[in-house]
Coordinates of C-alpha atoms in Angstrom, one line a residue:
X1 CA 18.1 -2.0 28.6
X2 CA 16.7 -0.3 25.3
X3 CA 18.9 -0.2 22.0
X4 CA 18.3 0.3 18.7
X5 CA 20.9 -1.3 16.7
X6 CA 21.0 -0.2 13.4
X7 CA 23.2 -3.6 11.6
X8 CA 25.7 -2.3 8.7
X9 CA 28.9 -3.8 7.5
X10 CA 31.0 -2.1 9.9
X11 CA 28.5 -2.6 13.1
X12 CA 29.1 -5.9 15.3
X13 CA 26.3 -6.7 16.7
X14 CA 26.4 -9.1 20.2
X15 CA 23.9 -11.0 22.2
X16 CA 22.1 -8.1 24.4
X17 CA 21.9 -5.9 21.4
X18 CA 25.0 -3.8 21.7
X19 CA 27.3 -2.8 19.3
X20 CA 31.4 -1.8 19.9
X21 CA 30.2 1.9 18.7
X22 CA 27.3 2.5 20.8
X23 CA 23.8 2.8 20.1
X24 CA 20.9 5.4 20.7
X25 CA 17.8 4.8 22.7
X26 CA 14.5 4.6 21.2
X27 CA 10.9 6.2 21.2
X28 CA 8.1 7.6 18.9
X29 CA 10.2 9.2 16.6
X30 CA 13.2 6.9 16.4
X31 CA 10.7 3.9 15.8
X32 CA 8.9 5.5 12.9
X33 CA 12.8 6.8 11.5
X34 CA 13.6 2.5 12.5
X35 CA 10.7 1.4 10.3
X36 CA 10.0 4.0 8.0
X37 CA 9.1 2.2 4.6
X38 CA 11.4 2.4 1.3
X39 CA 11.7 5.5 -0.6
X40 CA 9.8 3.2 -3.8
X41 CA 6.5 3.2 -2.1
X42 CA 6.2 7.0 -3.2
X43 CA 8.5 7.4 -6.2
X44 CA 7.7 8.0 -10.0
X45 CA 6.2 4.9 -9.8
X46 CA 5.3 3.5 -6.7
X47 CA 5.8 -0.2 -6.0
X48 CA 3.9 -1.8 -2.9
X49 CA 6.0 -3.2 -0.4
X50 CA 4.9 -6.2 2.0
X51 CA 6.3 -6.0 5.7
X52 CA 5.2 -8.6 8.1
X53 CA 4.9 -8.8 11.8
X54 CA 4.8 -11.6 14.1
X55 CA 5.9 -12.5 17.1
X56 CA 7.5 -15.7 18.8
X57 CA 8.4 -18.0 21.5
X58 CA 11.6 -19.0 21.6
X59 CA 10.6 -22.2 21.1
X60 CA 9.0 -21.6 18.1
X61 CA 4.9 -20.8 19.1
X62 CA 3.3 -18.0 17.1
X63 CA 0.4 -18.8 19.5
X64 CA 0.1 -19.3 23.2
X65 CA -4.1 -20.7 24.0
X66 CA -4.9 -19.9 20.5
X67 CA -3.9 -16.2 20.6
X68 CA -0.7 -13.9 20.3
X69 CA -1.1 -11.5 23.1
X70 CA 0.4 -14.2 25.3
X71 CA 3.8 -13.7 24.2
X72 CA 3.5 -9.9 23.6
X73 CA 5.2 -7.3 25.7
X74 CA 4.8 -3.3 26.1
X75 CA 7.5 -2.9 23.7
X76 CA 5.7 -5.2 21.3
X77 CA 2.9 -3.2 21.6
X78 CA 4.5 -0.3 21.3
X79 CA 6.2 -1.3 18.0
X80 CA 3.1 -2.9 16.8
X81 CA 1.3 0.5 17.3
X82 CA 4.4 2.5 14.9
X83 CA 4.1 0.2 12.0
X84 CA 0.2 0.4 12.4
X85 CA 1.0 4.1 11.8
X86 CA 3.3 3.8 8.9
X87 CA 0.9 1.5 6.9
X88 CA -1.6 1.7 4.0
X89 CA -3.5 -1.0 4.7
X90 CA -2.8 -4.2 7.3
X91 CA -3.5 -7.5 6.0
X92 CA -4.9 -10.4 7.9
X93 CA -6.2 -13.6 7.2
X94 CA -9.9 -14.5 8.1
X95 CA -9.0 -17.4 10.9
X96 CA -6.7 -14.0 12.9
X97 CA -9.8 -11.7 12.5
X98 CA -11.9 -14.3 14.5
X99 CA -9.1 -16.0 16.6
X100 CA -7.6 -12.5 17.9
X101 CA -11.0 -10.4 17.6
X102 CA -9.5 -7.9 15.2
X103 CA -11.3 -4.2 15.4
X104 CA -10.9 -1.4 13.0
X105 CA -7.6 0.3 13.2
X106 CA -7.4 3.5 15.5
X107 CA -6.1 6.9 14.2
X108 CA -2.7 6.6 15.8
X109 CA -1.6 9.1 18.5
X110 CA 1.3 11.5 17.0
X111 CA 0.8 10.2 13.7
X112 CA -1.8 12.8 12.2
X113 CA 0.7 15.6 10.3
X114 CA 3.2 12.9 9.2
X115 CA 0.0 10.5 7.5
X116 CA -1.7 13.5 6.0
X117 CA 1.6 15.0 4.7
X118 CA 2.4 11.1 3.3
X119 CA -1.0 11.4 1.6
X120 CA -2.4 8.8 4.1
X121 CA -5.9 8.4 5.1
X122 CA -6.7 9.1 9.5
X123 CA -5.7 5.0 9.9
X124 CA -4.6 2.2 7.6
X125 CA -7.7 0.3 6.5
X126 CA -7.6 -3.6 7.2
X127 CA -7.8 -6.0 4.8
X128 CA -9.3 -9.3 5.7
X129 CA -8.2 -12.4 3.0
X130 CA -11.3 -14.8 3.1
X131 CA -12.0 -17.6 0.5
X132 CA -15.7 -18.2 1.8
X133 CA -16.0 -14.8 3.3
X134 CA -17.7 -17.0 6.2
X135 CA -16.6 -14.1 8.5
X136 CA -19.1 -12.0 10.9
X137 CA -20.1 -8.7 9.0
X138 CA -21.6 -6.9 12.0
X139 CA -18.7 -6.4 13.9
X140 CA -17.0 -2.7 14.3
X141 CA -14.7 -3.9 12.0
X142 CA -16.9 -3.9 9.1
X143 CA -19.6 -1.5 10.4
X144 CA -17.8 1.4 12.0
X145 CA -14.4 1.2 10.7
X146 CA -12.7 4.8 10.2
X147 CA -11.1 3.6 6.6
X148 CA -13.7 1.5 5.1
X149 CA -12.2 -2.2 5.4
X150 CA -11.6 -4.7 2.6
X151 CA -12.2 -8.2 1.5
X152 CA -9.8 -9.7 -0.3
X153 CA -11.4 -12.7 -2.3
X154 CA -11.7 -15.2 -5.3
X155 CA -13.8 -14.6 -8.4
X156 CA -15.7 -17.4 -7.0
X157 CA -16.6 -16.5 -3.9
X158 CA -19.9 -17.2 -2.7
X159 CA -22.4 -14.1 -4.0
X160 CA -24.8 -14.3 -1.1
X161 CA -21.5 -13.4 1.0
X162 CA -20.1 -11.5 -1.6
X163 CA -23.4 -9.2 -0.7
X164 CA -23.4 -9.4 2.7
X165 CA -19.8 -7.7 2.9
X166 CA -20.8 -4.8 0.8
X167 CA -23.9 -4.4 2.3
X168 CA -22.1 -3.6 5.2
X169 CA -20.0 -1.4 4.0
X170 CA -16.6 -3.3 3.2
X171 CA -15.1 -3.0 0.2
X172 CA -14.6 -6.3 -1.9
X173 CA -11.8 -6.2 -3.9
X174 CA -10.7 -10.0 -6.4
X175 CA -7.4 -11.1 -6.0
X176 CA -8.1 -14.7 -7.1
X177 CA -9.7 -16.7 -9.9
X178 CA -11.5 -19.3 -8.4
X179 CA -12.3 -19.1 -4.3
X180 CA -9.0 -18.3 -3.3
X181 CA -6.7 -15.7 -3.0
X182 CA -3.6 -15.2 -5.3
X183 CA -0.9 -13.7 -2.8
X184 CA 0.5 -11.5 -5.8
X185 CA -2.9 -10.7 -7.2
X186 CA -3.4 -9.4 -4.0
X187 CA -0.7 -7.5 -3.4
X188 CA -1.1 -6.1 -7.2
X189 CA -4.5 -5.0 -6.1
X190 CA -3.6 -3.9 -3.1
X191 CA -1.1 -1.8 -5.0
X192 CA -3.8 -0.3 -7.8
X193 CA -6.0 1.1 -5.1
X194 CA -2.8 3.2 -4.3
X195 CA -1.9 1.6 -0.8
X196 CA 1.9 0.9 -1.3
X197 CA 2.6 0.6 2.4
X198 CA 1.5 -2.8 3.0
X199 CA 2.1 -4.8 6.5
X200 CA 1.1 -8.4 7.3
X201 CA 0.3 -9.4 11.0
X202 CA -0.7 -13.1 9.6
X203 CA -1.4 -15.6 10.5
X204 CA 0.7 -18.3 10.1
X205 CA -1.1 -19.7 7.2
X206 CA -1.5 -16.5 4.9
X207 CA 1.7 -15.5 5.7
X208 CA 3.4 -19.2 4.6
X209 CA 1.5 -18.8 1.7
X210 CA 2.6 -15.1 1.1
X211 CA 6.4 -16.3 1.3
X212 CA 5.5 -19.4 -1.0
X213 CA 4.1 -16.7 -3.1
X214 CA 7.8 -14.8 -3.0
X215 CA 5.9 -11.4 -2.0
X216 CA 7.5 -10.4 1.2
X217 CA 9.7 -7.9 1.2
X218 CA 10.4 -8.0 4.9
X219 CA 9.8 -9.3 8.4
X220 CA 9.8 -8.0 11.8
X221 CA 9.8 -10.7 14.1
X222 CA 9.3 -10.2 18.2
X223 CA 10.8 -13.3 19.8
X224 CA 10.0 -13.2 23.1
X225 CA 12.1 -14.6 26.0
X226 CA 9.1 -17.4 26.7
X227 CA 8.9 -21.1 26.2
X228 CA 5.2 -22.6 25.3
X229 CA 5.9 -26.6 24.5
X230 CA 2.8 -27.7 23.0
X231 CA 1.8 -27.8 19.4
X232 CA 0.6 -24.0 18.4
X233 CA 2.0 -23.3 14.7
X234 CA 5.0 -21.3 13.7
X235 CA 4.8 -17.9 12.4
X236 CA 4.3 -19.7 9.2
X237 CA 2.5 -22.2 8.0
X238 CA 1.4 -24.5 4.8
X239 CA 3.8 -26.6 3.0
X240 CA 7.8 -25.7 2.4
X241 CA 9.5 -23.0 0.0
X242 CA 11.7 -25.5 -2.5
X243 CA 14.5 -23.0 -1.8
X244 CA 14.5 -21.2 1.3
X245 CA 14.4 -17.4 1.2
X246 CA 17.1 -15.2 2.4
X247 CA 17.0 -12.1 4.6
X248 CA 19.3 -9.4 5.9
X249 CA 19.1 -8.7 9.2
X250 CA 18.7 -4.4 8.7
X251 CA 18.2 -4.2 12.6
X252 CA 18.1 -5.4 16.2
X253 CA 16.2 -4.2 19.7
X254 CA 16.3 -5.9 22.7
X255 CA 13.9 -4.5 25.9
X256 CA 13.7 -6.7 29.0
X257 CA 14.8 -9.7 27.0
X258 CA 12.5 -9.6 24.0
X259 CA 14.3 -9.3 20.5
X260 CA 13.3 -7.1 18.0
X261 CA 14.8 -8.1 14.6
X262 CA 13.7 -6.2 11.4
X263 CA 14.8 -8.5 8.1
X264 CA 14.7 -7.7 4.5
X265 CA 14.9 -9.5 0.9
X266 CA 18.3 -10.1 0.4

């Protein structure tokens, strides 16, 4: 079964996704109408906006053997591959980039006329968030990228590295006054160099912080039908919010047992 459920006041939403008025199937196009990013990311005065996507057990596990592909499924994928599409830039942290092998993001298929009429670049660029920079600079990701990729670092980051990455060829951009990154800084820069379509794909850590930081706008979380036990992370991590954030569920798909629930600041 495939539905896209589209949660309003007057839609009831039950268990395998359905809804008491129907719902319409989903592809390419009904994905990227699904996910399409706020009309404020282009206004008068455009305003970034922070999406993140992760995916689950359903017994909590971001991870599965250290990587995320374990729990992933065709529809993941295929969702994974539309808000590629839709996005500025894609923001990861530096322990994802090595974990998951992270290349260069791909022009997406059937996506060309919609980015360049958005103003978009061929692909989103990646952004890697790295305190020592201690990351492996001839990899495709930083040598033969499409979009040039960025660094995202503290003032005090260490120079030799600091070097290295622009030597080959990333852009390093401070979002941070000493070694670290400032989530908000970062989205702030992020924001100046005119990418308002931001997404997140983690990990756990960078994204905990992001939400300690109070910059996400919204999560799309895949929790797949599959139980892990063990002790891999959550799909965040670091120490607790004092007061836990609320989301709106804005939407619900269901394929083959995995959920697909799309949530936004309440």
């Amino acid at each position: 079964m495939r539905r896209l459920v589209p949660v309003t006041d007057e839609t009831v939403v039950d268990a395998r996704g359905e809804t008491a008025g129907g719902a319409a199937g989903w592809g390419p196009d009904e994905l990227a109408a699904a996910y399409a990013y706020p009309a404020s990311v282009t206004g008068p005065r455009p305003a970034p906006w922070l999406r993140g996507n992760m995916v689950s057990s359903i017994d909590g596990a971001a991870r599965h053997d250290g990587r995320s592909q374990a729990l992933s499924s065709p529809a993941d994928l295929r969702i994974f591959g539309t808000l590629r599409a839709l996005a500025d830039v894609v923001v990861v942290g530096a322990e994802t980039v090595r974990q998951e092998g992270y290349g260069p993001a791909r022009a997406p298929d059937g996506y060309a006329a919609a980015r360049e009429a958005a103003g978009q670049r061929p692909a989103a660029a990646v952004a890697v968030v790295s305190a020592s920079l201690d990351l492996d600079f001839s990899l495709p990701l930083f040598v033969s990228p499409l979009v040039p990729t960025l660094v995202l670092t503290g003032a005090a980051a260490p120079a030799d590295r600091v070097a290295a990455a622009g030597k080959a060829g990333a852009e390093v951009v401070v979002a941070g006054d000493g070694t670290g990154v400032d989530p908000a800084r970062a989205v702030a820069a992020l924001g100046a160099l005119g990418h308002t379509r931001l997404l997140t794909e983690g990990g756990p850590r960078l994204l905990g912080q992001m939400v300690a930081a109070d910059v996400l706008d919204e999560l799309c979380v895949t929790l797949a039908p599959l139980l892990t036990a063990g002790d891999a992370p959550r799909i965040t991590g670091g120490p607790p919010v004092a007061d836990p954030r609320r989301f709106a569920l804005v939407s619900l798909l269901e394929e083959d047992g995995f959920l697909f629930g799309r949530y936004r600041r309440s």
